[in-house]
Amino acid sequence: ETFEAYVADTNQGPFLRSGDLGFYRDGELFVIGRLKELIIIRGRNHYPQDIELTVENSHPALRSSCCAAFSVEVDNEERLVITQEIEQAFLEELNVNEVFAAIRQAVFQEHALQVYGILLLNPGTIPKTLSNKIQRRACQTGFLNGSLNTFASNISQTANLTTQQEYFDCKILLEASPEQRQALLKSYLQNSISRILKLEPSQIDWQQPFTTMGLDSLMAVELNNVIEASLGCSLSSTLILDYPTLNTLVDYLMAEVATPSTSDRLEVKSPSSSLVTLQSGGSQPAFFCVPGSVGTPFYLHSLAQCLGSDQPFYGLEARGVDGKVEPNTQIEEIAADYIAAIQTIQPQGPYFLGGHSFGGKVAFEMSQQLQKQGHDIGLLAIFDIPAPLPNQEIRVELDETQSMVEIAALFARLRGKNLQIPHTSLAALAPEEQVNYVIEQLQINNIMPAELAKPQLRGIVKVLQANLKAMANYAPQEIHPTRIAFFRAGELNSWDAATWLPESIHQQANYGWDKIAIASLDTFVVPGDHVTMMVEPYVQNLAKHLKVCLSKAQATVSAI
């Protein structure tokens, strides 16, 4: 691997694989670091130099060129650690909590990363080479064995994720005395936030912004959904941004939910509501996106974020994901439900739609039904699924055990991880034991939050089976040509190749969508496979092309 490296496209070699990272600019090669020092968190690459510069600029007490960023494994997950020298002049009157907060806030804002541990070091003590280069590996070793010359430290205490939260809803609040309500609400929110951040509840500061504790945008959506589900109400998708501390969030919920006179003001969230706000605001027309066959749009948040804050983005959640109702089994029914949901916020076209995998066929059917209603389709974005043509039939059948195996593997891939649960081992368990085991494995490997309950997993299993059946039986009776942008995954995962994508389909460059498009089909081959193309780091490339397609489509619609 080290001494016999060959260039992939020309097969030149052998070369020595040095492990250095660099880039060319104006014909010059700049060596910037080592491959072994690359930080990979949630499947995304982060360069330590970038994080270190952010840290050094976050507070005047921090010495320049005296910082090391690296990762350590905590509970089977890579977590970020910062070691940073402080200036001699600040030693006597340094407010270390202020410095810790500044570092966490800066790293979150610039890199969307949660900092697990911070060590402030005494001046002149960070390990360096004779040529004055930071020794990141030595800093990592010193952090792990406690040998660094530390002035102050701040390490997140990992929460016990097996602790179950007691049942909590708005009724509990309203039945408590006015004096008890605030304490109950604060305790509930502390516990909810601690599980999402994987921290002990005692580390959730009353006044500290959530972002300084590492709450990223995906976690904020998760927290918003948890609060809505528990309190039985519909809240703004920007709730966590509008009320960024536990103090302000409790005050808002006390005024709007936790008093008898105001609790009925909020819209009660319907169990069958399918519209999920992933990004609100912005001046662009809304983009509505249908997720794959598991029916939950949580993984689409990365795409929404990469499109930019000016692009409103809504996901569509399948009926039955919550385990409370039976899912639809026909694509035509699913599309009709989703159209009713999006028209609650946008009654008229043009509509900008998208769909990943199975969701691509649903989005296509939505475009057909909307056109029959007299609405224009500004753009239909299809993410890696063949067109619904007679010669493009896809048929996949999974029993309940196989479904749980595939769901666990899929969620792992979306988190940049590999989780293989042997079908034979799972099949040997009773149905209740199967559910418990899969949930346990997802939580142990930090793939799904503790809030994932048995009804939800059973609901997702039913949705997956219903959607696979719907896909196999779908044959559009009438086709209205549509403006389409097709995004094809550049890599082929072995599971995808063996199941939903037969060789006869894979050989066609655009999977048959050119026969349905209203004009020339825009086709893009993007990095990643059928699943990973939708998440970091590959989703950035997909979002770049989709953003251009949306802009062109919006300009065309405006011109007409």
Coordinates of C-alpha atoms in Angstrom, one line a residue, residues 2-535:
T2 CA 2.9 2.4 0.8
F3 CA 5.6 1.4 -1.7
E4 CA 3.5 0.1 -4.7
A5 CA 1.0 2.8 -5.5
Y6 CA -0.2 3.2 -9.1
V7 CA -2.0 6.1 -10.6
A8 CA -5.6 5.1 -11.2
D9 CA -6.2 6.5 -14.7
T10 CA -2.8 5.9 -16.3
N11 CA -1.6 3.0 -14.3
Q12 CA 1.8 4.7 -13.9
G13 CA 4.0 3.5 -11.1
P14 CA 5.0 2.2 -8.7
F15 CA 5.2 5.3 -6.5
L16 CA 5.8 5.9 -2.8
R17 CA 2.6 6.9 -1.1
S18 CA 3.9 9.6 1.2
G19 CA 0.7 10.5 3.0
D20 CA 1.1 14.2 2.4
L21 CA -1.8 16.4 1.5
G22 CA -1.4 19.4 -0.9
F23 CA -2.7 21.4 -3.8
Y24 CA -1.5 23.0 -7.0
R25 CA -1.9 26.7 -7.6
D26 CA -0.3 28.7 -10.4
G27 CA 1.9 25.7 -11.2
E28 CA 3.3 25.4 -7.7
L29 CA 2.7 22.5 -5.3
F30 CA 1.8 23.5 -1.7
V31 CA 2.1 20.7 0.9
I32 CA -0.4 21.5 3.7
G33 CA -0.6 18.5 6.0
R34 CA -0.8 14.8 6.5
L35 CA -3.5 12.4 5.5
K36 CA -3.4 10.7 8.9
E37 CA -4.2 14.1 10.5
L38 CA -7.4 14.6 8.5
I39 CA -10.4 14.7 10.8
I40 CA -13.4 12.8 9.6
I41 CA -16.7 13.4 11.5
R42 CA -20.1 12.2 10.3
G43 CA -18.5 11.2 7.0
R44 CA -17.2 14.7 6.2
N45 CA -13.6 15.7 5.9
H46 CA -12.2 18.6 8.1
Y47 CA -8.7 19.9 7.8
P48 CA -7.1 20.6 11.2
Q49 CA -5.4 23.8 10.0
D50 CA -8.8 25.4 9.2
I51 CA -10.3 24.5 12.6
E52 CA -7.1 25.7 14.4
L53 CA -7.2 29.1 12.7
T54 CA -10.9 29.5 13.7
V55 CA -10.0 28.6 17.3
E56 CA -7.0 31.0 17.5
N57 CA -9.2 33.9 16.3
S58 CA -12.1 33.2 18.6
H59 CA -10.6 34.9 21.7
P60 CA -7.7 37.4 22.3
A61 CA -6.3 35.2 25.1
L62 CA -5.3 32.5 22.7
R63 CA -1.8 32.3 21.2
S64 CA -1.5 32.1 17.4
S65 CA 0.2 29.1 15.8
C66 CA -0.2 27.2 19.2
C67 CA -3.3 25.1 18.6
A68 CA -3.9 21.5 17.7
A69 CA -7.2 20.0 16.5
F70 CA -7.6 16.3 16.3
S71 CA -10.2 13.6 16.8
V72 CA -10.6 10.8 19.4
E73 CA -13.1 7.9 19.5
V74 CA -15.8 8.2 22.1
D75 CA -18.5 5.5 22.2
N76 CA -17.7 4.3 18.7
E77 CA -17.9 7.9 17.3
E78 CA -15.2 10.3 16.3
R79 CA -15.3 13.5 18.4
L80 CA -13.3 16.7 18.0
V81 CA -10.7 17.9 20.6
I82 CA -8.9 21.2 20.8
T83 CA -5.6 21.9 22.6
Q84 CA -4.7 25.5 22.7
E85 CA -2.0 27.6 24.4
I86 CA -3.0 30.8 26.2
E87 CA -1.1 34.1 26.3
Q88 CA 1.0 34.8 29.3
A89 CA -0.6 38.2 29.9
F90 CA -4.0 36.6 30.4
L91 CA -3.0 34.0 32.9
E92 CA -3.9 35.8 36.1
E93 CA -7.4 37.1 35.2
L94 CA -8.6 34.6 32.6
N95 CA -12.3 33.8 32.5
V96 CA -11.9 30.2 31.2
N97 CA -15.6 29.6 30.8
E98 CA -15.8 32.6 28.5
V99 CA -12.9 31.2 26.4
F100 CA -14.5 27.7 26.3
A101 CA -17.8 29.2 25.1
A102 CA -16.0 31.4 22.5
I103 CA -14.2 28.4 21.0
R104 CA -17.3 26.2 20.9
Q105 CA -19.3 29.0 19.3
A106 CA -16.7 29.8 16.7
V107 CA -16.1 26.2 15.7
F108 CA -19.8 25.6 15.3
Q109 CA -20.4 28.7 13.2
E110 CA -17.5 28.1 10.9
H111 CA -17.4 24.3 10.7
A112 CA -20.8 23.0 12.0
L113 CA -18.9 20.8 14.5
Q114 CA -19.5 20.0 18.2
V115 CA -16.3 20.2 20.2
Y116 CA -16.0 17.3 22.6
G117 CA -13.0 18.5 24.6
I118 CA -10.9 21.7 25.1
L119 CA -7.6 21.8 26.8
L120 CA -6.1 25.3 27.5
L121 CA -2.4 24.8 27.8
N122 CA 0.2 26.9 29.7
P123 CA 2.4 29.1 27.4
G124 CA 5.2 27.4 25.5
T125 CA 4.1 23.8 26.3
I126 CA 2.2 22.6 23.2
P127 CA 4.3 19.8 21.5
K128 CA 6.2 21.1 18.5
T129 CA 8.9 19.9 16.2
L130 CA 12.4 21.5 16.1
S131 CA 11.2 23.5 13.0
N132 CA 8.2 24.9 15.1
K133 CA 5.5 22.7 13.6
I134 CA 2.6 21.6 15.8
Q135 CA 2.8 17.8 16.6
R136 CA -0.9 16.9 16.4
R137 CA -0.3 13.2 17.0
A138 CA 1.7 14.1 20.2
C139 CA -1.1 16.3 21.3
Q140 CA -3.6 13.5 20.8
T141 CA -1.5 11.1 22.8
G142 CA -1.0 13.7 25.5
F143 CA -4.8 14.3 25.7
L144 CA -5.5 10.6 26.0
N145 CA -2.8 9.9 28.7
G146 CA -3.2 13.2 30.5
S147 CA 0.4 14.3 30.1
L148 CA -0.2 17.8 28.6
N149 CA 0.7 20.9 30.7
T150 CA -2.9 22.0 31.2
F151 CA -4.1 25.3 32.6
A152 CA -7.8 24.5 32.3
S153 CA -10.0 21.9 30.6
N154 CA -13.6 21.4 29.5
I155 CA -14.6 17.9 28.5
S156 CA -18.1 16.9 27.6
Q157 CA -19.5 14.1 29.8
T158 CA -21.1 11.6 27.6
A159 CA -24.7 10.9 28.7
N160 CA -26.1 7.5 29.5
L161 CA -28.2 7.0 26.3
T162 CA -30.0 4.0 27.7
T163 CA -31.8 6.2 30.2
Q164 CA -35.5 6.4 29.2
Q165 CA -37.4 9.7 29.6
E166 CA -40.7 9.6 31.4
Y167 CA -43.8 10.3 29.4
F168 CA -44.4 14.1 29.1
D169 CA -47.0 16.1 27.3
C170 CA -48.9 19.4 27.5
K171 CA -51.5 17.9 29.8
I172 CA -48.9 17.2 32.5
L173 CA -47.9 20.9 32.4
L174 CA -51.4 22.3 32.6
E175 CA -52.3 20.0 35.5
A176 CA -49.3 21.2 37.5
S177 CA -49.5 24.3 39.6
P178 CA -48.2 27.5 38.1
E179 CA -45.1 27.4 40.3
Q180 CA -44.2 23.9 39.1
R181 CA -44.7 24.4 35.4
Q182 CA -41.5 26.2 34.7
A183 CA -39.4 23.6 36.6
L184 CA -41.1 20.7 34.8
L185 CA -40.6 22.3 31.4
K186 CA -36.9 23.1 32.1
S187 CA -36.2 19.6 33.3
Y188 CA -37.9 18.1 30.3
L189 CA -36.0 20.3 27.9
Q190 CA -32.7 19.7 29.7
N191 CA -33.2 15.9 29.4
S192 CA -34.2 16.1 25.7
I193 CA -31.3 18.3 24.7
S194 CA -28.8 16.2 26.7
R195 CA -29.9 13.1 24.8
I196 CA -29.5 14.8 21.4
L197 CA -26.1 16.3 22.3
K198 CA -25.1 13.1 24.2
L199 CA -24.3 15.2 27.3
E200 CA -25.2 14.9 30.9
P201 CA -28.3 17.1 31.8
S202 CA -26.2 19.0 34.3
Q203 CA -24.0 20.3 31.5
I204 CA -26.9 22.1 29.8
D205 CA -26.4 25.6 30.9
W206 CA -29.5 27.8 31.5
Q207 CA -28.0 30.9 29.9
Q208 CA -25.6 29.4 27.3
P209 CA -26.6 29.3 23.6
F210 CA -27.3 25.8 22.3
T211 CA -24.7 26.3 19.5
T212 CA -21.9 26.7 22.0
M213 CA -22.8 23.3 23.3
G214 CA -22.6 21.8 19.8
L215 CA -26.2 21.8 18.7
D216 CA -26.0 21.8 14.9
S217 CA -28.7 22.4 12.4
L218 CA -29.7 18.8 12.1
M219 CA -29.9 18.4 15.8
A220 CA -32.0 21.6 16.0
V221 CA -34.6 20.1 13.6
E222 CA -34.6 16.9 15.7
L223 CA -35.2 18.9 18.9
N224 CA -38.0 20.9 17.3
N225 CA -39.7 17.6 16.3
V226 CA -39.3 16.1 19.8
I227 CA -40.9 19.2 21.4
E228 CA -43.8 19.2 18.9
A229 CA -44.4 15.5 19.4
S230 CA -44.4 15.7 23.2
L231 CA -46.5 18.9 23.5
G232 CA -48.9 18.0 20.6
C233 CA -48.6 21.3 18.8
S234 CA -47.1 22.8 15.7
L235 CA -44.2 25.1 16.2
S236 CA -42.1 27.3 13.9
S237 CA -39.3 25.5 12.2
T238 CA -37.0 28.3 13.3
L239 CA -37.9 27.9 17.0
I240 CA -34.4 26.9 18.2
L241 CA -32.9 29.8 16.2
D242 CA -35.4 32.3 17.5
Y243 CA -34.9 31.1 21.2
P244 CA -31.3 30.0 21.3
T245 CA -30.9 29.4 25.0
L246 CA -32.7 27.2 27.5
N247 CA -33.8 30.3 29.4
T248 CA -35.5 32.0 26.4
L249 CA -36.9 28.7 25.0
V250 CA -38.6 27.9 28.4
D251 CA -40.0 31.5 28.6
Y252 CA -41.5 31.2 25.1
L253 CA -43.1 27.8 25.7
M254 CA -44.4 28.9 29.1
A255 CA -46.2 31.8 27.4
E256 CA -47.4 30.0 24.3
V257 CA -48.1 26.4 25.5
A258 CA -47.9 26.0 29.3
T259 CA -50.8 28.2 30.4
P260 CA -54.5 27.3 29.9
S261 CA -55.3 30.7 28.4
T262 CA -52.8 30.3 25.6
S263 CA -52.3 26.6 25.0
D264 CA -55.3 26.5 22.6
R265 CA -53.7 29.2 20.3
L266 CA -51.3 26.7 18.8
E267 CA -52.3 24.6 15.9
V268 CA -52.7 20.9 17.0
K269 CA -50.4 18.8 14.8
S270 CA -52.3 16.2 12.9
P271 CA -50.9 12.7 13.1
S272 CA -51.2 12.4 9.4
S273 CA -49.5 15.7 8.6
S274 CA -46.8 14.9 6.0
L275 CA -45.1 18.3 5.4
V276 CA -41.8 18.8 7.3
T277 CA -40.2 22.2 7.2
L278 CA -36.4 21.7 6.8
Q279 CA -35.6 25.3 5.9
S280 CA -38.0 28.2 6.0
G281 CA -37.7 31.8 4.9
G282 CA -35.7 33.0 1.8
S283 CA -36.9 34.7 -1.3
Q284 CA -36.9 31.7 -3.7
P285 CA -39.9 29.6 -4.5
A286 CA -40.3 26.6 -2.2
F287 CA -38.7 23.3 -3.1
F288 CA -40.7 20.2 -2.1
C289 CA -38.7 16.9 -1.8
V290 CA -39.9 13.3 -1.3
P291 CA -37.5 10.9 0.5
G292 CA -36.8 7.3 -0.4
S293 CA -38.7 4.2 0.5
V294 CA -38.2 4.5 4.3
G295 CA -40.5 7.5 4.1
T296 CA -38.7 9.8 6.6
P297 CA -37.1 13.0 5.3
F298 CA -34.6 13.6 8.1
Y299 CA -31.6 12.9 5.9
L300 CA -32.7 15.6 3.4
H301 CA -31.6 18.3 5.8
S302 CA -28.0 18.2 4.5
L303 CA -29.3 19.0 1.0
A304 CA -31.5 21.8 2.3
Q305 CA -28.6 23.3 4.1
C306 CA -26.2 23.1 1.2
L307 CA -28.7 24.9 -1.1
G308 CA -28.4 28.0 1.1
S309 CA -30.6 29.9 3.5
D310 CA -32.4 31.7 0.7
Q311 CA -34.0 28.4 -0.5
P312 CA -37.1 27.3 1.4
F313 CA -37.1 23.5 1.6
Y314 CA -39.8 21.1 2.6
G315 CA -39.6 17.4 3.1
L316 CA -42.6 15.0 2.8
E317 CA -43.1 12.3 5.4
A318 CA -44.9 9.1 4.6
R319 CA -48.2 8.3 6.2
G320 CA -47.5 5.6 8.9
V321 CA -43.9 6.5 9.8
D322 CA -45.0 7.2 13.3
G323 CA -46.5 3.8 13.6
K324 CA -50.0 5.1 14.4
V325 CA -51.7 4.7 11.0
E326 CA -51.4 2.3 8.1
P327 CA -49.3 3.5 5.2
N328 CA -50.6 4.0 1.6
T329 CA -49.8 1.3 -0.8
Q330 CA -50.3 3.1 -4.1
I331 CA -48.1 5.8 -5.5
E332 CA -51.1 7.7 -6.8
E333 CA -52.6 7.8 -3.3
I334 CA -49.2 9.0 -1.8
A335 CA -48.9 11.7 -4.4
A336 CA -52.4 12.9 -3.8
D337 CA -51.8 13.2 0.0
Y338 CA -48.5 15.1 -0.6
I339 CA -50.2 17.5 -3.0
A340 CA -52.9 18.3 -0.4
A341 CA -50.1 19.0 2.1
I342 CA -48.0 21.3 -0.1
Q343 CA -51.1 23.2 -1.2
T344 CA -51.7 24.3 2.4
I345 CA -48.8 26.6 2.0
Q346 CA -48.7 27.0 -1.8
P347 CA -52.1 26.8 -3.4
Q348 CA -50.9 27.6 -6.9
G349 CA -48.0 26.7 -9.2
P350 CA -45.5 26.7 -10.6
Y351 CA -44.2 23.9 -8.3
F352 CA -40.6 22.9 -7.9
L353 CA -40.5 19.2 -6.9
G354 CA -37.8 16.6 -6.2
G355 CA -37.6 13.0 -5.1
H356 CA -34.8 10.6 -4.1
S357 CA -35.0 6.9 -5.0
F358 CA -38.6 5.7 -4.6
G359 CA -39.5 9.3 -3.8
G360 CA -38.5 10.2 -7.4
K361 CA -41.4 8.2 -8.7
V362 CA -43.8 9.8 -6.2
A363 CA -42.6 13.3 -7.2
F364 CA -43.1 12.4 -10.9
E365 CA -46.7 11.3 -10.1
M366 CA -47.2 14.5 -8.2
S367 CA -46.1 16.4 -11.3
Q368 CA -48.6 14.5 -13.4
Q369 CA -51.5 15.1 -11.0
L370 CA -50.7 18.8 -10.6
Q371 CA -50.5 19.3 -14.3
K372 CA -54.0 17.7 -14.6
Q373 CA -55.2 20.2 -12.1
G374 CA -53.9 23.0 -14.4
H375 CA -50.7 23.9 -12.5
D376 CA -47.3 24.4 -14.0
I377 CA -44.2 22.4 -12.9
G378 CA -41.2 24.6 -12.8
L379 CA -38.8 21.7 -12.2
L380 CA -38.8 18.1 -11.4
A381 CA -35.5 17.0 -9.8
I382 CA -35.0 13.2 -9.8
F383 CA -32.3 11.7 -7.7
D384 CA -31.1 8.3 -8.9
I385 CA -34.1 6.2 -9.8
P386 CA -35.2 4.9 -13.3
A387 CA -38.2 6.4 -15.1
P388 CA -41.6 4.7 -14.7
L389 CA -41.5 3.1 -18.2
P390 CA -42.8 -0.3 -19.2
N391 CA -39.3 -1.7 -19.7
Q392 CA -38.0 -0.2 -16.5
E393 CA -39.8 -2.3 -13.9
I394 CA -38.2 -2.6 -10.5
R395 CA -39.5 -5.2 -8.1
V396 CA -38.0 -5.8 -4.6
E397 CA -39.7 -7.9 -2.0
L398 CA -38.5 -7.9 1.7
D399 CA -40.1 -9.7 4.7
E400 CA -40.2 -7.9 8.0
T401 CA -36.8 -9.3 9.2
Q402 CA -35.1 -8.3 5.9
S403 CA -36.7 -4.9 6.1
M404 CA -35.2 -4.2 9.5
V405 CA -31.8 -5.4 8.4
E406 CA -31.9 -3.0 5.4
I407 CA -33.3 -0.1 7.4
A408 CA -30.5 -0.4 9.9
A409 CA -27.9 -0.6 7.1
L410 CA -29.4 2.3 5.3
F411 CA -29.5 4.6 8.4
A412 CA -25.9 3.7 9.1
R413 CA -24.8 4.6 5.5
L414 CA -26.6 7.9 5.9
R415 CA -24.5 8.6 9.0
G416 CA -21.3 7.6 7.2
K417 CA -21.1 4.3 9.1
N418 CA -21.2 0.6 8.3
L419 CA -23.6 -1.5 10.3
Q420 CA -24.3 -5.1 9.2
I421 CA -26.8 -7.1 11.2
P422 CA -26.8 -10.7 10.0
H423 CA -30.3 -11.7 8.7
T424 CA -29.9 -15.2 10.1
S425 CA -29.1 -13.9 13.6
L426 CA -32.0 -11.5 13.6
A427 CA -34.4 -14.1 12.2
A428 CA -33.7 -16.4 15.1
L429 CA -35.2 -13.9 17.5
A430 CA -38.9 -13.4 18.3
P431 CA -40.5 -10.3 16.7
E432 CA -40.4 -8.2 19.8
E433 CA -36.7 -9.2 20.4
Q434 CA -35.9 -8.2 16.8
V435 CA -37.2 -4.7 17.3
N436 CA -35.4 -4.3 20.6
Y437 CA -32.1 -5.6 19.1
V438 CA -32.2 -3.3 16.1
I439 CA -33.0 -0.2 18.2
E440 CA -30.2 -1.1 20.6
Q441 CA -27.7 -1.5 17.7
L442 CA -28.7 1.8 16.1
Q443 CA -28.3 3.7 19.5
I444 CA -25.0 1.9 20.5
N445 CA -23.5 2.9 17.2
N446 CA -24.8 6.5 17.5
I447 CA -26.8 6.1 14.3
M448 CA -30.2 7.1 15.5
P449 CA -31.3 9.2 18.5
A450 CA -32.7 7.8 21.7
E451 CA -36.1 9.1 20.8
L452 CA -36.5 6.4 18.2
A453 CA -39.2 4.2 19.7
K454 CA -40.6 0.8 18.9
P455 CA -43.7 2.1 17.2
Q456 CA -41.6 4.3 14.9
L457 CA -39.3 1.4 13.8
R458 CA -42.3 -0.8 13.2
G459 CA -43.9 2.1 11.3
I460 CA -40.8 2.5 9.1
V461 CA -40.8 -1.2 8.4
K462 CA -44.4 -1.1 7.3
V463 CA -43.8 2.0 5.2
L464 CA -40.8 0.4 3.5
Q465 CA -42.8 -2.7 2.6
A466 CA -45.8 -0.6 1.4
N467 CA -43.5 1.6 -0.7
L468 CA -41.7 -1.3 -2.4
K469 CA -45.1 -2.8 -3.3
A470 CA -46.3 0.6 -4.6
M471 CA -43.2 1.0 -6.7
A472 CA -43.6 -2.5 -8.3
N473 CA -47.3 -1.8 -9.2
Y474 CA -46.9 1.7 -10.5
A475 CA -47.6 2.3 -14.2
P476 CA -48.7 5.8 -15.1
Q477 CA -51.7 5.8 -17.4
E478 CA -51.0 9.1 -19.1
I479 CA -47.7 11.1 -19.3
H480 CA -47.5 14.8 -19.3
P481 CA -44.0 16.0 -20.4
T482 CA -42.1 17.7 -17.6
R483 CA -39.0 19.9 -17.2
I484 CA -36.6 17.3 -15.5
A485 CA -33.1 17.4 -14.0
F486 CA -31.7 13.9 -13.4
F487 CA -29.0 13.3 -10.9
R488 CA -27.3 9.9 -11.2
A489 CA -25.0 8.5 -8.5
G490 CA -21.4 8.1 -9.8
E491 CA -20.8 4.9 -7.7
L492 CA -22.7 1.7 -7.5
N493 CA -23.1 0.1 -4.1
S494 CA -23.2 -3.7 -4.2
W495 CA -26.7 -3.9 -2.5
D496 CA -28.1 -1.3 -4.9
A497 CA -26.7 -3.2 -7.9
A498 CA -28.2 -6.5 -6.7
T499 CA -31.7 -5.3 -5.9
W500 CA -33.3 -2.1 -7.3
L501 CA -30.9 -1.4 -10.2
P502 CA -30.6 -4.3 -12.7
E503 CA -27.7 -4.2 -15.2
S504 CA -30.1 -3.4 -18.1
I505 CA -31.1 -0.2 -16.4
H506 CA -27.7 0.8 -15.2
Q507 CA -26.4 0.7 -18.8
Q508 CA -28.7 3.5 -19.8
A509 CA -27.1 6.9 -19.0
N510 CA -30.2 8.7 -18.0
Y511 CA -32.3 5.7 -16.8
G512 CA -35.1 6.5 -19.4
W513 CA -36.0 10.0 -18.1
D514 CA -35.2 11.5 -21.5
K515 CA -38.4 9.9 -22.8
I516 CA -40.5 11.9 -20.3
A517 CA -38.7 15.3 -20.2
I518 CA -40.4 18.3 -21.9
A519 CA -37.2 19.3 -23.6
S520 CA -33.6 18.2 -23.5
L521 CA -32.9 16.4 -20.2
D522 CA -30.3 17.9 -17.9
T523 CA -28.3 14.9 -16.6
F524 CA -25.6 15.1 -13.9
V525 CA -23.4 12.3 -12.6
V526 CA -22.6 13.2 -8.9
P527 CA -20.2 11.7 -6.4
G528 CA -21.3 9.0 -4.0
D529 CA -23.6 6.0 -4.4
H530 CA -27.4 5.8 -4.3
V531 CA -27.5 6.6 -0.6
T532 CA -24.3 8.6 0.2
M533 CA -24.9 11.1 -2.7
M534 CA -27.6 12.7 -0.4
V535 CA -25.3 13.3 2.6

